[in-house]
XYZ file of C-alpha atoms in Angstrom:
482
model
C -38.552 25.355 12.344
C -38.045 26.639 8.779
C -40.147 24.137 6.666
C -38.500 25.193 3.530
C -34.957 24.518 4.783
C -35.966 21.170 6.058
C -37.557 20.000 2.879
C -34.640 21.026 0.666
C -32.400 19.033 2.920
C -34.866 16.036 2.857
C -35.058 16.154 -0.882
C -31.339 15.389 -1.079
C -31.892 12.199 0.528
C -34.524 10.952 -1.887
C -33.785 7.717 -3.623
C -34.825 8.867 -7.193
C -32.672 11.842 -6.908
C -29.765 9.464 -6.171
C -30.622 7.087 -8.802
C -30.674 9.655 -11.605
C -27.366 11.140 -10.570
C -25.887 7.662 -9.765
C -26.693 6.148 -13.182
C -25.066 9.024 -14.800
C -21.958 8.739 -12.691
C -21.738 4.949 -13.582
C -21.998 5.792 -17.161
C -19.213 8.325 -17.148
C -16.991 5.729 -15.244
C -18.017 2.988 -17.683
C -16.905 5.191 -20.652
C -13.736 5.952 -18.702
C -12.871 2.253 -18.547
C -13.922 1.580 -22.168
C -11.956 4.589 -23.610
C -8.945 4.925 -21.398
C -5.854 3.869 -23.435
C -7.563 2.795 -26.491
C -6.343 5.853 -28.533
C -2.564 5.614 -28.736
C -2.239 9.297 -29.612
C -4.262 10.328 -26.525
C -2.247 11.926 -23.654
C -2.398 9.923 -20.411
C -0.619 12.389 -17.921
C -1.277 15.934 -17.037
C 1.816 18.164 -16.832
C -0.120 21.198 -15.440
C 1.873 22.817 -12.606
C 0.282 22.762 -9.079
C -0.495 26.349 -9.435
C -2.518 25.958 -12.570
C -4.425 23.031 -10.966
C -5.220 25.071 -7.774
C -6.700 27.796 -10.031
C -8.668 25.444 -11.866
C -10.456 24.220 -8.828
C -10.456 27.475 -6.760
C -13.751 28.079 -5.187
C -15.358 29.997 -2.395
C -18.281 27.509 -1.868
C -20.471 30.207 -0.497
C -23.368 29.148 -2.730
C -24.451 26.254 -4.670
C -23.132 25.750 -8.214
C -24.973 26.395 -11.326
C -23.619 23.243 -12.709
C -25.330 19.880 -12.254
C -23.525 17.276 -10.117
C -22.432 15.067 -13.151
C -20.781 18.149 -14.813
C -18.770 18.854 -11.531
C -17.482 15.281 -11.638
C -16.562 15.456 -15.379
C -14.470 18.589 -14.614
C -12.432 16.195 -12.234
C -11.861 13.791 -15.153
C -9.899 16.581 -17.070
C -6.917 16.407 -14.552
C -6.803 12.848 -13.021
C -3.915 10.369 -13.275
C -5.591 7.458 -15.104
C -4.438 4.355 -13.224
C -6.406 2.228 -15.647
C -4.291 3.459 -18.530
C -1.886 0.611 -19.659
C 1.130 3.420 -19.744
C 0.393 4.022 -15.882
C 3.749 2.508 -14.372
C 3.910 4.817 -11.316
C 3.414 4.166 -7.732
C 2.019 1.135 -5.924
C -1.651 1.980 -6.237
C -3.899 -0.347 -8.041
C -6.105 0.119 -11.023
C -9.065 -0.831 -8.898
C -11.492 -3.547 -9.991
C -14.681 -1.659 -11.072
C -16.800 -4.093 -9.044
C -14.784 -3.040 -5.941
C -15.471 0.569 -6.623
C -19.272 -0.353 -6.260
C -18.408 -1.819 -2.854
C -16.812 1.545 -1.977
C -19.931 3.300 -2.993
C -22.027 0.965 -0.858
C -19.585 1.429 2.076
C -19.843 5.289 1.675
C -23.437 5.453 1.765
C -24.148 2.837 4.558
C -21.417 4.504 6.637
C -21.294 1.871 9.186
C -18.314 1.680 11.614
C -16.976 -1.603 13.320
C -15.344 0.344 16.179
C -18.568 -0.409 18.130
C -20.481 -3.686 17.458
C -23.848 -1.873 17.655
C -22.658 0.734 14.822
C -21.707 -2.095 12.402
C -22.807 -5.654 12.857
C -22.123 -6.753 9.374
C -18.888 -4.615 9.360
C -17.649 -6.483 12.343
C -18.774 -9.982 10.927
C -17.214 -9.454 7.635
C -13.948 -7.910 8.916
C -13.600 -11.043 11.410
C -14.056 -13.242 8.393
C -11.490 -11.282 6.212
C -8.945 -11.182 9.192
C -9.091 -15.079 9.783
C -8.779 -15.604 5.913
C -5.565 -13.463 5.918
C -4.177 -15.193 9.129
C -4.686 -18.699 7.651
C -2.993 -17.483 4.524
C -0.049 -16.528 6.544
C 0.035 -19.844 8.406
C -1.158 -18.664 11.688
C -3.518 -20.574 14.057
C -6.830 -18.787 13.361
C -7.878 -19.851 16.980
C -4.934 -17.797 18.685
C -4.279 -15.113 16.024
C -6.201 -11.810 15.284
C -5.952 -8.497 13.631
C -7.728 -5.533 12.316
C -8.267 -3.613 9.197
C -7.053 -0.017 9.084
C -6.396 2.913 6.812
C -3.110 2.286 5.074
C 0.405 0.645 5.612
C 1.786 3.581 7.435
C -0.857 3.458 10.071
C -0.634 -0.358 10.084
C 3.197 -0.300 10.777
C 2.661 2.099 13.672
C -0.055 -0.144 15.160
C 2.161 -3.118 14.880
C 5.155 -1.388 16.465
C 3.032 0.017 19.231
C 1.891 -3.527 19.973
C 5.629 -4.722 19.814
C 6.797 -1.983 22.249
C 3.973 -2.881 24.700
C 4.623 -6.506 24.512
C 8.499 -6.529 24.480
C 9.425 -3.528 26.582
C 9.415 -5.352 29.854
C 7.075 -2.999 31.603
C 3.686 -1.268 31.047
C 4.682 1.482 28.643
C 1.136 2.609 28.121
C 0.632 3.395 31.902
C 4.191 4.537 32.922
C 5.627 5.854 29.775
C 9.051 5.116 28.290
C 11.767 4.294 30.877
C 15.005 6.008 29.367
C 17.251 3.941 31.563
C 17.226 1.141 29.062
C 16.614 2.689 25.733
C 14.306 0.772 23.395
C 15.478 0.292 19.654
C 14.261 -1.457 16.721
C 16.419 -3.006 13.852
C 15.021 -2.286 10.424
C 16.194 -2.993 6.930
C 17.824 0.040 5.233
C 15.331 -0.614 2.354
C 12.293 -0.201 4.895
C 9.507 1.999 3.902
C 9.947 5.462 5.513
C 6.779 4.834 7.566
C 8.709 2.294 9.696
C 11.347 4.799 10.838
C 8.714 7.602 11.049
C 6.798 5.313 13.438
C 9.914 4.895 15.715
C 10.212 8.753 15.989
C 6.307 9.090 16.532
C 6.608 6.654 19.442
C 9.139 8.993 20.844
C 12.276 6.610 20.644
C 14.195 8.859 18.446
C 15.712 8.427 15.093
C 18.985 7.024 16.458
C 17.080 3.977 17.806
C 15.746 3.091 14.291
C 18.961 1.106 13.449
C 19.266 0.421 9.864
C 20.411 -3.126 8.695
C 22.737 -2.997 5.750
C 21.642 -4.955 2.619
C 23.541 -6.941 -0.008
C 23.939 -6.277 -3.652
C 20.320 -7.469 -4.263
C 18.895 -5.111 -1.764
C 18.116 -7.777 0.729
C 18.826 -7.607 4.513
C 22.285 -9.184 5.487
C 21.352 -11.624 7.988
C 25.011 -11.576 9.560
C 24.712 -7.845 9.815
C 21.344 -8.281 11.770
C 23.117 -10.403 14.273
C 26.126 -8.105 14.576
C 24.006 -4.931 15.057
C 21.778 -6.848 17.708
C 24.806 -7.743 19.603
C 26.098 -4.229 19.465
C 22.911 -2.739 20.531
C 22.562 -5.136 23.645
C 26.244 -4.529 24.541
C 25.277 -0.962 24.718
C 22.598 -1.574 27.178
C 19.695 -1.115 24.459
C 16.591 -3.306 24.521
C 15.973 -4.460 20.907
C 12.301 -4.872 21.004
C 11.651 -5.433 17.300
C 13.098 -6.265 14.014
C 11.324 -5.153 10.870
C 12.052 -6.443 7.319
C 10.136 -6.344 3.981
C 8.066 -8.700 1.910
C 8.693 -6.964 -0.479
C 10.646 -3.728 -0.225
C 9.079 -0.600 -1.668
C 11.969 0.584 -3.797
C 13.101 -2.737 -5.383
C 10.403 -5.457 -4.782
C 12.834 -7.677 -3.003
C 11.691 -10.227 -0.406
C 14.009 -10.499 2.487
C 15.048 -13.940 3.937
C 12.073 -14.275 6.117
C 12.872 -17.860 7.438
C 16.558 -17.090 8.525
C 15.536 -13.671 10.137
C 12.441 -15.125 11.840
C 14.217 -17.919 13.318
C 16.998 -15.601 14.719
C 14.191 -13.245 16.123
C 12.148 -16.262 17.661
C 15.383 -17.644 19.369
C 16.199 -14.201 20.919
C 12.644 -13.307 21.794
C 12.526 -10.251 19.452
C 9.479 -9.172 17.998
C 9.485 -9.977 14.185
C 7.447 -7.535 12.180
C 7.033 -8.033 8.389
C 6.003 -5.188 6.371
C 4.076 -7.042 3.603
C 2.202 -4.118 2.434
C 3.093 -4.696 -1.164
C 3.930 -8.597 -1.214
C 1.784 -10.199 1.343
C -0.884 -11.113 -1.397
C 1.955 -13.274 -2.947
C 0.709 -16.005 -0.637
C -2.108 -16.429 -2.975
C 0.150 -17.341 -5.878
C 1.057 -21.071 -6.101
C 4.037 -19.987 -8.353
C 5.386 -17.283 -6.203
C 4.448 -17.771 -2.723
C 7.918 -19.272 -1.954
C 9.169 -15.809 -1.639
C 7.057 -15.690 1.609
C 8.683 -18.776 3.067
C 9.120 -18.054 6.954
C 6.224 -15.561 6.977
C 4.423 -17.627 9.777
C 7.454 -16.910 12.200
C 6.336 -13.168 12.151
C 4.742 -11.675 15.359
C 2.949 -9.165 13.108
C 2.267 -8.609 9.319
C 1.073 -5.765 7.536
C -0.996 -6.637 4.325
C -2.412 -3.964 1.995
C -5.280 -4.934 -0.178
C -5.189 -1.770 -2.137
C -1.860 -2.575 -3.907
C -1.716 -6.107 -5.172
C -5.393 -7.107 -4.745
C -6.904 -4.631 -7.126
C -8.973 -2.734 -4.523
C -9.340 1.182 -4.024
C -7.275 2.613 -1.339
C -7.228 2.396 1.723
C -7.501 -0.968 3.299
C -4.756 -2.695 5.276
C -4.626 -5.827 7.523
C -2.577 -5.634 10.760
C -2.283 -9.235 11.676
C -0.969 -10.661 15.004
C 0.032 -14.171 15.716
C -0.920 -13.689 19.392
C -4.464 -12.308 19.485
C -4.019 -11.031 23.150
C -1.423 -8.322 21.966
C -4.028 -6.878 19.582
C -6.033 -5.897 22.560
C -3.244 -4.703 24.651
C -1.704 -2.010 22.441
C -4.491 0.330 23.242
C -5.455 -0.507 26.673
C -8.200 2.250 27.345
C -11.833 2.117 28.537
C -14.038 4.794 27.012
C -17.098 3.893 28.998
C -19.632 5.999 27.117
C -19.084 3.730 23.991
C -17.087 0.678 24.971
C -17.966 -1.181 28.283
C -16.430 -4.391 27.139
C -12.746 -4.563 27.557
C -11.978 -8.406 28.190
C -9.622 -10.271 25.961
C -12.364 -12.452 24.367
C -14.169 -9.354 22.767
C -13.297 -9.552 19.101
C -16.253 -7.591 17.893
C -15.374 -4.014 19.168
C -12.525 -3.185 16.960
C -12.084 0.136 18.544
C -10.310 -1.617 21.307
C -7.328 -2.301 19.029
C -7.078 0.415 16.410
C -5.829 3.852 16.243
C -9.096 4.971 14.712
C -12.010 5.894 16.864
C -14.244 5.845 13.930
C -13.461 3.293 11.302
C -14.928 2.936 7.795
C -16.566 -0.348 6.831
C -13.326 -1.505 5.125
C -13.941 -5.134 5.051
C -16.777 -4.632 2.482
C -14.813 -4.397 -0.553
C -12.431 -7.353 0.543
C -15.352 -9.406 1.622
C -17.775 -8.786 -1.298
C -14.980 -9.157 -4.017
C -13.468 -12.140 -2.506
C -16.691 -13.800 -2.214
C -17.510 -12.956 -5.813
C -14.132 -13.632 -7.596
C -12.429 -15.977 -5.282
C -8.869 -15.940 -4.188
C -7.572 -17.804 -7.277
C -8.665 -14.805 -9.390
C -6.181 -12.642 -7.421
C -3.400 -15.242 -7.300
C -3.740 -15.387 -11.175
C -3.517 -11.541 -11.400
C -0.306 -11.626 -9.371
C 1.355 -14.154 -11.400
C 0.368 -12.233 -14.703
C 1.962 -9.103 -13.323
C 5.129 -10.771 -11.967
C 5.629 -12.668 -15.051
C 5.246 -9.599 -17.332
C 7.875 -7.761 -15.142
C 10.417 -10.561 -15.386
C 9.891 -10.797 -19.184
C 10.550 -7.015 -19.271
C 13.571 -7.348 -17.305
C 14.763 -10.145 -19.739
C 14.300 -7.780 -22.456
C 16.371 -5.015 -20.680
C 19.211 -7.469 -19.827
C 19.500 -8.029 -23.592
C 19.926 -4.287 -24.435
C 23.211 -2.330 -24.486
C 21.764 0.888 -23.679
C 19.868 -0.048 -20.319
C 20.788 -1.722 -17.157
C 18.911 -3.318 -14.378
C 19.488 -2.417 -10.641
C 18.634 -5.896 -9.772
C 16.658 -8.716 -11.422
C 13.056 -8.196 -10.126
C 11.219 -10.905 -8.019
C 7.795 -9.053 -8.003
C 6.276 -6.436 -10.201
C 8.593 -3.566 -9.343
C 11.531 -2.963 -11.684
C 14.354 -0.517 -11.553
C 16.641 0.359 -14.403
C 18.436 3.154 -16.134
C 19.604 4.396 -19.507
C 23.266 4.227 -20.083
C 25.111 7.173 -21.575
C 29.071 7.424 -21.322
C 29.005 10.848 -22.868
C 27.135 12.802 -19.943
C 28.938 14.023 -17.071
C 26.415 13.139 -14.424
C 24.578 9.969 -15.153
C 22.340 10.240 -12.022
C 21.223 13.637 -13.040
C 20.745 12.313 -16.638
C 18.071 9.896 -15.384
C 16.138 12.667 -13.723
C 16.237 14.724 -16.939
C 15.025 11.655 -18.875
C 12.165 11.182 -16.497
C 11.107 14.932 -16.479
C 11.010 14.918 -20.333
C 9.033 11.833 -20.412
C 6.456 13.215 -17.936
C 6.507 16.390 -20.105
C 5.429 14.521 -23.068
C 2.508 13.085 -21.152
C 2.362 9.597 -22.564
C 3.754 7.709 -19.464
C 3.977 7.965 -15.796
C 6.901 6.419 -13.976
C 8.776 7.211 -10.913
C 12.440 7.146 -9.655
C 14.370 6.017 -6.768
C 17.996 5.939 -5.445
C 19.989 2.819 -4.859
C 23.364 2.657 -3.382
C 23.874 6.381 -4.491
C 22.707 5.524 -8.136
C 19.655 7.112 -9.650
C 17.205 4.572 -11.346
C 13.992 4.842 -13.136
C 11.389 2.765 -11.396
C 8.270 0.982 -12.778
C 5.427 -0.757 -10.871
C 3.757 -2.961 -13.298
C 0.325 -3.100 -11.642
C -2.196 -2.566 -14.334
C -3.645 -5.741 -15.652
C -4.161 -3.844 -18.973
C -0.407 -3.267 -19.431
C 1.089 -5.515 -21.943
C 4.810 -5.966 -23.282
C 4.205 -3.627 -26.182
C 3.627 -0.717 -23.981
C 6.749 -1.616 -21.943
C 8.719 -1.805 -25.261
C 7.368 1.566 -26.452
C 8.384 2.992 -23.196
C 12.037 1.989 -23.739
C 11.786 3.498 -27.248
C 10.405 6.664 -26.075
C 13.317 6.848 -23.574
C 15.762 6.300 -26.256
C 14.218 9.096 -28.384
C 14.207 11.446 -25.519
C 17.871 10.636 -24.591
C 19.072 11.917 -27.821
C 18.032 15.495 -27.026
C 18.377 15.409 -23.017
C-alpha cells in the first residue's frame, strides 16, 4: 500500500480542511445574496455564446489545479444566471431560500439514500412525514394514501402514469407486456407539459395515443371535449386508462376545472392524474387554494417543491390516493438489497420509485417546513400571485401591450403591439433577443394559439412592481429600434 497516497486521500476528509473552505464558500454566497440586484447598473444576464462558455471552462483534469477551491467556485459566479436578482423573470425555477441551501449541503455530505431503510433511516422517516403532510393538504386519507419523493416533475409524471397503466390496463403489463389488441391511450390537455406526452411515448404506447384535449380561450380544458374524445376513443376500441390535466399549466399558469374533470373520471373509472408541479403548493394559501378545488378526486398528483416552495431543485412529490398502487408500479424483487416486498412496507422507497439510489430529498422539505412553517410558504405564494395580478392590471391599462389571458398564478404572458411590422410574432422574438442582449432582464417566450408571447414567471420574492414597470419601459425603448 502506498502510504503517501492514502494519507493524501485521508487529508481531504479532515474536518478542519472542510471548515476552512466551507466558511469561505458561505461568505461568497452571503456576499452574492447581499450584492445581487443592489446596483441598478449591474448586468444580470450573460449573453456569452455557448462556444465562449465552453472555452472558458475547458479543462483536461489530468492534474490538480494551482487555484484553491474557493477561486474555482468564484470563477463559476462570473457566468451564472442569478435567480436571486429581482430582474430574473424566466423559467419556473425558484430563488432558493438560503437556509434550504444549507439543507442541500447537509444532504450532499451525509449522502444517505432511502431506497433501502438501513441506508437512510432518518431519510425514510422524514420522507414519510413530508409525504403524509402533502397527502393531507390534498385531502387524501393519510391512512390509505401514500407517495414518494423523486427527482423532478418529468420523472414524477412518468412514475404516476406507469402506476395508472398498471392499475387500469385490465391485465398485468409489468409481467406480460403491452397487449396491442386493445390499445391503451391517455387524454391530456393540449396545454400539458411536454413531459406528459413524452411519458406516453417512453411507455411504448405511441404519440397517437397521447390524445390532446382542446382548451378554451382561457387555455383551460374544455370538459365537453374531454367527454367527446373519451366516447370517440372507446368507440374505436381503445382503453382510456388516464386523463391528465394541469394545476396549473406551464405556459399560462391556468388551473383546469379539477372538480368537473375529476367527477367525470371517477364516474368512468379512468385514472385521474393532476400535474400540480407548479401549482400544488397553492393549497397552502387560504386566499388562492380555491383554484385547487376537486384535487382530492385525483388518483395521483405531482407536486414540485423546487418551484413555488423556494427550495433548490430537484424535489418532487408523487402522491397516490391508493397506497397499494405505489407498490405495484415497480413489482420487482432485488433480493440482494430488498427482501421485503409486501404492501405494508412503507420504509423501503426503492420498491416504488424509478431511482435505485435516491438522494435524501426530504431533508430540505422537512427541515425548512419545520423551521419556517407552512404559513410562511403560503404567504410567499400570495405575495407572488398578488404581484402578478397587479402587473396584469397595469398591462391591461396600456395601449401598447396586451395579455394572452388574465393570470391566475404567478405566470403571465403578454406581447408588445405594433401595427407597423409585417410579422408581429417574429417581432416578439426580436424584442426578447434584444432584451437579453442588453443583459438587464431574463424572460422567456411561448406560443399560444399560434401567437408569440413574452412570458414571465414572477417567482423571486425580491421582485417588486418597480422592476416590472422598468421591464415594460425597456421593451418600449427596444421596440423603437427593433
